[in-house]
Short mmCIF file of C-alpha atoms and ligand atoms in Angstrom, two decimals:
data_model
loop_
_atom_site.label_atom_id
_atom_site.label_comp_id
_atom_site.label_asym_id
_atom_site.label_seq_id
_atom_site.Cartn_x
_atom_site.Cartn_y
_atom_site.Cartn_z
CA UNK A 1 26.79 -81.43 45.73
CA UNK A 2 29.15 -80.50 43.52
CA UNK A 3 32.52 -79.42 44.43
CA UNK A 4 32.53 -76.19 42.97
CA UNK A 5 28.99 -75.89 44.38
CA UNK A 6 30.13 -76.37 47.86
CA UNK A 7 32.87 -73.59 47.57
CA UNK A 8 30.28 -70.56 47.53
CA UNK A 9 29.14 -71.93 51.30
CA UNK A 10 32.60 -70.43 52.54
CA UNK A 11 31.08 -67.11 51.50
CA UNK A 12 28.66 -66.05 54.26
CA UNK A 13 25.42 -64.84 52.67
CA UNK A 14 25.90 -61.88 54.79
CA UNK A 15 28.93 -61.09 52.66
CA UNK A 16 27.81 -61.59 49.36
CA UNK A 17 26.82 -58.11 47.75
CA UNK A 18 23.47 -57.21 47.35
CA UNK A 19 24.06 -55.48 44.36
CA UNK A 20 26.64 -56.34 41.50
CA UNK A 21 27.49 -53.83 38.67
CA UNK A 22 29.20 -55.15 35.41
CA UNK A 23 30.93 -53.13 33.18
CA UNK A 24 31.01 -55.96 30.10
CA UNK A 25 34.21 -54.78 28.68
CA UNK A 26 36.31 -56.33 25.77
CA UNK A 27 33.90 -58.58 23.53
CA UNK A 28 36.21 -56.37 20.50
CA UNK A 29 39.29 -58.00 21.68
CA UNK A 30 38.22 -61.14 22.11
CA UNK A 31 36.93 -60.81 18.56
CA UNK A 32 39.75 -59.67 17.13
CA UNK A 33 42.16 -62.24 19.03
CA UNK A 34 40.37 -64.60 17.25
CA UNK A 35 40.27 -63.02 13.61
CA UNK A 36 36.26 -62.39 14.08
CA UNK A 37 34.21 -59.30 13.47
CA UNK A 38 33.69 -57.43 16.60
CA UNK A 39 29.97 -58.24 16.01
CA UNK A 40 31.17 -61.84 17.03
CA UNK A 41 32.57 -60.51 20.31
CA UNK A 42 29.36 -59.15 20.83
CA UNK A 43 27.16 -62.40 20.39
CA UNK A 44 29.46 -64.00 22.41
CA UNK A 45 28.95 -61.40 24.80
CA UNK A 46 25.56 -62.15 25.00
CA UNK A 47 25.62 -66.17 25.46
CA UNK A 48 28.12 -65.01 28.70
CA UNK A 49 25.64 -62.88 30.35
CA UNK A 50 23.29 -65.96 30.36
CA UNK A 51 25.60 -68.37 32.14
CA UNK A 52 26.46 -65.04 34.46
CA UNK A 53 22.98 -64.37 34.86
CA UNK A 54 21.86 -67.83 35.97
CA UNK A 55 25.11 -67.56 38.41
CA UNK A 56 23.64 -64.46 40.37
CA UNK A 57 20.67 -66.17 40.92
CA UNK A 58 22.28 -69.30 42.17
CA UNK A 59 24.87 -66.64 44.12
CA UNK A 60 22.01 -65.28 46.08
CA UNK A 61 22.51 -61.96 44.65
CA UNK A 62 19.51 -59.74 44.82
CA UNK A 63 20.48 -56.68 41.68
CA UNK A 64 22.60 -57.05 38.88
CA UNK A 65 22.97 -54.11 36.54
CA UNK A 66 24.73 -54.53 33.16
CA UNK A 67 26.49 -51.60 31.29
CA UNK A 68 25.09 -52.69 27.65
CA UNK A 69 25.47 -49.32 25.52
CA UNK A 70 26.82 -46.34 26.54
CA UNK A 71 26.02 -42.70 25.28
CA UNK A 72 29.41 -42.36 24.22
CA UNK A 73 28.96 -45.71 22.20
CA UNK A 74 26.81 -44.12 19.47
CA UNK A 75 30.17 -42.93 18.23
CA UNK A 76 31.12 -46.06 16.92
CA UNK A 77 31.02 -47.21 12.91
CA UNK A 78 27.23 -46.99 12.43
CA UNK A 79 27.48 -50.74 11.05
CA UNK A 80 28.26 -51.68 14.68
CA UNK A 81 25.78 -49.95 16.24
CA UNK A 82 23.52 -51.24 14.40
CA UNK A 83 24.60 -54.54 15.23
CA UNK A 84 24.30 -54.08 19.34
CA UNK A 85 20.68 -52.54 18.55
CA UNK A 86 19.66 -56.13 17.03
CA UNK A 87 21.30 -57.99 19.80
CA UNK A 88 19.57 -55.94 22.57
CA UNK A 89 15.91 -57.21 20.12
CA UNK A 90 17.21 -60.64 19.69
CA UNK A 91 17.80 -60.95 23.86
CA UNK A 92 14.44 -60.38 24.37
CA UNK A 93 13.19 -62.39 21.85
CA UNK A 94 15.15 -65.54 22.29
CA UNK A 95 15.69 -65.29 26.55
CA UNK A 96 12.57 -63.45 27.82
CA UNK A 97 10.49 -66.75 28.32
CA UNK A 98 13.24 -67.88 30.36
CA UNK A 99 14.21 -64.83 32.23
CA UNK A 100 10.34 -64.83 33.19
CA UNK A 101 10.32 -67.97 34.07
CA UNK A 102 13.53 -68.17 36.31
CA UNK A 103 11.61 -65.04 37.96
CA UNK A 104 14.16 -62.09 36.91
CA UNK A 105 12.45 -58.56 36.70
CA UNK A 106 13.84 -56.70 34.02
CA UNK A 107 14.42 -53.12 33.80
CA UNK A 108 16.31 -50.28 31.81
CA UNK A 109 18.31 -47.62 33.06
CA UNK A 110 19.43 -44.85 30.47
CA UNK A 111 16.94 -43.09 27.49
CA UNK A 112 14.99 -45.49 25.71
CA UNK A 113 14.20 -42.17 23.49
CA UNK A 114 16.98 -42.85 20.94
CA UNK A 115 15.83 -46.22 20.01
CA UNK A 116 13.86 -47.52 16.99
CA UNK A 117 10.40 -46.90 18.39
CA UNK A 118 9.56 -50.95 17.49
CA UNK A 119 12.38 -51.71 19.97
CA UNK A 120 11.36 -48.91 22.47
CA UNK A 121 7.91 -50.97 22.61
CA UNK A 122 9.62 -54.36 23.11
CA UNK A 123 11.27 -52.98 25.63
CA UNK A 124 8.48 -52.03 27.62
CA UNK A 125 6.64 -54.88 26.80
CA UNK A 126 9.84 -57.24 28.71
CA UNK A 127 9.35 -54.78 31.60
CA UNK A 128 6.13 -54.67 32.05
CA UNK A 129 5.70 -58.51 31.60
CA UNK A 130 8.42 -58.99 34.16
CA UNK A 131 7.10 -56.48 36.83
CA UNK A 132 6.03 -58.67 39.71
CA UNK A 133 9.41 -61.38 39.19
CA UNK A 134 11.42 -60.32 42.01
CA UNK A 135 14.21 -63.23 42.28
CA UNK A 136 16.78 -61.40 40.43
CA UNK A 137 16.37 -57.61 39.56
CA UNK A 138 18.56 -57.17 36.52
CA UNK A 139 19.02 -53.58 35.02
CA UNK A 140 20.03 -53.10 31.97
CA UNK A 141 21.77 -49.93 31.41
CA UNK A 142 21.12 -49.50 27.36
CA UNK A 143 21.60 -45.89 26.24
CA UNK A 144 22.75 -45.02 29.59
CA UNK A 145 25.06 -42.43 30.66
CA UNK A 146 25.93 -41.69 34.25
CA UNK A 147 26.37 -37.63 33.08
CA UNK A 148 22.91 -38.05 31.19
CA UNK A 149 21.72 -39.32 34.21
CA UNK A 150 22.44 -36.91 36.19
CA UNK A 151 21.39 -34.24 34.06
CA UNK A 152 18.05 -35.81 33.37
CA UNK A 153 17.36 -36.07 37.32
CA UNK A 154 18.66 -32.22 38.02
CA UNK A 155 15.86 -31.24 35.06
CA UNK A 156 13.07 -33.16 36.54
CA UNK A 157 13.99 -31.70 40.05
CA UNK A 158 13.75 -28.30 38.50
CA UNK A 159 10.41 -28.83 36.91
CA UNK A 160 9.36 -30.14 39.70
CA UNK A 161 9.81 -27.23 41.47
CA UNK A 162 12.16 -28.81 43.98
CA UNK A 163 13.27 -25.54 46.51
CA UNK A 164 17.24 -25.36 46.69
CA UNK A 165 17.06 -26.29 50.26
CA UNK A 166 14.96 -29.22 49.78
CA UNK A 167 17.94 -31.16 48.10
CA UNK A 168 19.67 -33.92 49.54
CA UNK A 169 21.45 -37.01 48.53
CA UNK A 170 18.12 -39.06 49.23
CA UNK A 171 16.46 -36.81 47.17
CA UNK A 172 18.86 -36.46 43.93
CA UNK A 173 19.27 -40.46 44.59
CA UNK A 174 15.02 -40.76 43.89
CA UNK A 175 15.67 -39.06 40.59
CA UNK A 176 18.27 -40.73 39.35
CA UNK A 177 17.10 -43.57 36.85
CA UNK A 178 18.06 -45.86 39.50
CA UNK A 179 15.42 -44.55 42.00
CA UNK A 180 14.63 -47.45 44.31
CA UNK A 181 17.82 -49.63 43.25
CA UNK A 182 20.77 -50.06 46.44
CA UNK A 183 23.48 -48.42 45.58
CA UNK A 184 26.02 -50.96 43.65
CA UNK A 185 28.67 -53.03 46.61
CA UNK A 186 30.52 -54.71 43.57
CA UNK A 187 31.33 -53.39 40.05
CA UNK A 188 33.03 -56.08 37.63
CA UNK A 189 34.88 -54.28 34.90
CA UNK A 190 36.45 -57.02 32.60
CA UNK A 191 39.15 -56.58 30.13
CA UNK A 192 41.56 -54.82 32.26
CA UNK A 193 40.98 -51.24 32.02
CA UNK A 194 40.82 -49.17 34.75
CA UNK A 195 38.30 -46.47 34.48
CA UNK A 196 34.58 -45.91 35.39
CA UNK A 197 33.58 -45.16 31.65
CA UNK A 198 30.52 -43.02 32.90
CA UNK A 199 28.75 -45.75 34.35
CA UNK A 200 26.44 -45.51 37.88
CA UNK A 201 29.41 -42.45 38.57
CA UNK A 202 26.94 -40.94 41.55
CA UNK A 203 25.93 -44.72 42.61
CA UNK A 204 29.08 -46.13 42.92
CA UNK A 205 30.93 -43.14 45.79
CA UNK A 206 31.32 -46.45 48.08
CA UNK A 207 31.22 -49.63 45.78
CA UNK A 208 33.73 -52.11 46.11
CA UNK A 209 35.74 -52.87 42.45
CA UNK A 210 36.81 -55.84 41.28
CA UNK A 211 38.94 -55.42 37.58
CA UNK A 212 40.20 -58.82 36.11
CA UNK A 213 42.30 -58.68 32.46
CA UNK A 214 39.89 -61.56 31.32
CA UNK A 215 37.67 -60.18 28.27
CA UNK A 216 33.85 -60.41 28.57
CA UNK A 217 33.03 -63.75 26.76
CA UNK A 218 35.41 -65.28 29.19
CA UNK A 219 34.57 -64.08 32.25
CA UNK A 220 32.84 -67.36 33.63
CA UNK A 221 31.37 -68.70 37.14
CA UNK A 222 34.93 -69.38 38.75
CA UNK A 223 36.30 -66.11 38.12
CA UNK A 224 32.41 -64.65 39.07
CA UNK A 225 33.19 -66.35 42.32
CA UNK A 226 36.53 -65.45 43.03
CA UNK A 227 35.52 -61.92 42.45
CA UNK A 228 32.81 -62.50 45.26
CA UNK A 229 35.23 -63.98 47.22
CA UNK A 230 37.72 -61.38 47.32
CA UNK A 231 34.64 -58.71 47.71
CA UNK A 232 33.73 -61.08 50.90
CA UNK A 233 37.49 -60.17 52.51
CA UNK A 234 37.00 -56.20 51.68
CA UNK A 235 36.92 -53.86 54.67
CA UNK A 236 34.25 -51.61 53.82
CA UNK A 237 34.92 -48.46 55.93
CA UNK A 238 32.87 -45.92 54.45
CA UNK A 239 35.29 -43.53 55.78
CA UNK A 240 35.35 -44.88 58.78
CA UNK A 241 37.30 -47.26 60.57
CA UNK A 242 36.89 -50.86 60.74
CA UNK A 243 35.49 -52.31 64.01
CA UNK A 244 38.28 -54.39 64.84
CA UNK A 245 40.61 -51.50 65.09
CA UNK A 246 37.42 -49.80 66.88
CA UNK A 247 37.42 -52.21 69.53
CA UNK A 248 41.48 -51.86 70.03
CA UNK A 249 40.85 -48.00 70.59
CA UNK A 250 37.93 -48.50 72.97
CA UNK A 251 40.82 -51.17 74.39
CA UNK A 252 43.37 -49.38 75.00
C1 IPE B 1 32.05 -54.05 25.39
O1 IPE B 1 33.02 -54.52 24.52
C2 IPE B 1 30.68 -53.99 24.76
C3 IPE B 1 30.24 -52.62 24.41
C4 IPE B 1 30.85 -51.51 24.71
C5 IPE B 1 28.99 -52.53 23.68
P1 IPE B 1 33.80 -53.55 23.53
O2 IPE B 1 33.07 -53.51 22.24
O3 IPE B 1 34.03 -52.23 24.17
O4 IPE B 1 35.16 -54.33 23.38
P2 IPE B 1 36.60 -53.70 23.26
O5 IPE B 1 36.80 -52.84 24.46
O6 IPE B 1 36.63 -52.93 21.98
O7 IPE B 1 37.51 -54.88 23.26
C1 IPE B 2 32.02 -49.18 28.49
O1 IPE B 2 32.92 -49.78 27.62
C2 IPE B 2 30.63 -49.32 27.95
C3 IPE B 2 30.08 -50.68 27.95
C4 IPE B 2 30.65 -51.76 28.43
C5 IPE B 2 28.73 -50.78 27.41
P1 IPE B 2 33.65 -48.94 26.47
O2 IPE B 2 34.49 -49.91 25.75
O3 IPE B 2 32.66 -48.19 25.69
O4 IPE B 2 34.51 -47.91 27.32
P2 IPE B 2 35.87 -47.16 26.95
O5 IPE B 2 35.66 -46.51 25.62
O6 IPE B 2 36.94 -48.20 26.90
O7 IPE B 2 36.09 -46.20 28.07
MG1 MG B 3 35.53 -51.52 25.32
#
């Protein structure tokens, strides 16, 4: 085995996070360090997420969710949007074989309403082929917007008919586009800035975070697995306290 394979073994499975969030920040930067068009940033971007991809699997990890395209992101130069729209077509053409075969599910998170109806369809098509994979669930939050989200689920509830005493965190958590999904333990944001960019904001009250300076196309295995390695020594207290000081209380 290789070395760097042996290394994940010191992370006990029961500490490696269920579900990983990725906020794929700074493929611009990397373009522009490099004199490129951001539209290079964003194709390298997209070779990353494979090697990441095939990483969670090997990780163990059971849900990965990638923030893709934001709402607010239609507010860039059209030329550029234009550009992420192709990507999003040429991922699924070029990787869905694979993804299919390496047994990933696909799904989308966010409103597939916006979209070129040709690449609404293809969407579907990659979800629906990909229904029964269950190795790796990857969502791919494309048009998403954690506010949108939200919005969208308090509508449905209200044509629904949901009674105002009927709602509960379970409930609003069933229509949120993540209905079904764990709540996120881990969100990656790469390229150093600190914010939550309206991304999974109800999902993620109690996820762990994990920022690193490193911009998107760079963010590789070994700095994948130091990130689950310092998740792995978090104290998740969920406002709580930890057992060990538990015990000493009980103790003394
Ligand atoms: C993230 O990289 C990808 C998308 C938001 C689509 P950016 O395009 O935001 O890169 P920076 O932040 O400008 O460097
Ligand atoms: C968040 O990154 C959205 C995605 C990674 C898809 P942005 O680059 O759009 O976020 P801000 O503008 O820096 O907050
Ligand atoms: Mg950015």
């Amino acid at each position: 085995m290789a070395e760097s394979d042996s290394k994940i073994d010191t992370i006990p499975p029961d500490k490696i996070p269920r579900h990983v969030a990725i906020i794929m920040d700074g493929n611009g930067r990397w373009a522009l360090a490099r004199g490129l068009p951001r539209l290079a940033g964003h194709r390298a971007g997209t070779e990353n997420l494979r090697r990441i991809l095939r990483a969670s699997v090997e990780f163990g990890i059971k849900y990965l969710t990638i923030y893709a395209f934001s709402t607010e992101n239609w507010g860039r130069p059209p030329e550029e949007v234009r550009g992420l729209m192709r990507i999003l077509e040429d991922v699924i053409d070029r990787e869905l074989d694979e993804l299919d075969k390496e047994g990933v599910q696909l799904r989308h998170i966010g409103r597939l309403e916006r979209l070129d109806p040709r690449l609404q369809e293809k969407v579907l098509q990659a979800i629906e082929r990909t229904k029964d994979n269950d190795r790796l669930i990857l969502n791919v939050a494309f048009n998403y917007g954690g506010r949108d989200e939200i919005v969208c689920a308090i509508q449905r509830m209200i044509r629904d008919g949901v009674k105002a005493e009927d709602v509960t965190a379970e409930l609003v958590s069933r229509y949120l586009f993540t209905a079904g999904v764990p709540d996120p333990d881990l969100i990656i944001r790469t390229s150093g800035e600190l914010r939550i960019s309206n991304f999974l904001i109800w999902q993620a009250a109690y996820a762990e975070w994990y920022v690193t300076p490193t911009y998107w196309p760079d963010f590789d295995k070994e700095e994948f697995r130091r990130a689950l390695e310092a998740y792995a020594q978090r104290d998740r207290r969920f406002g709580g306290i930890s057992p060990a000081v538990e015990d000493k209380v009980h103790a003394g």
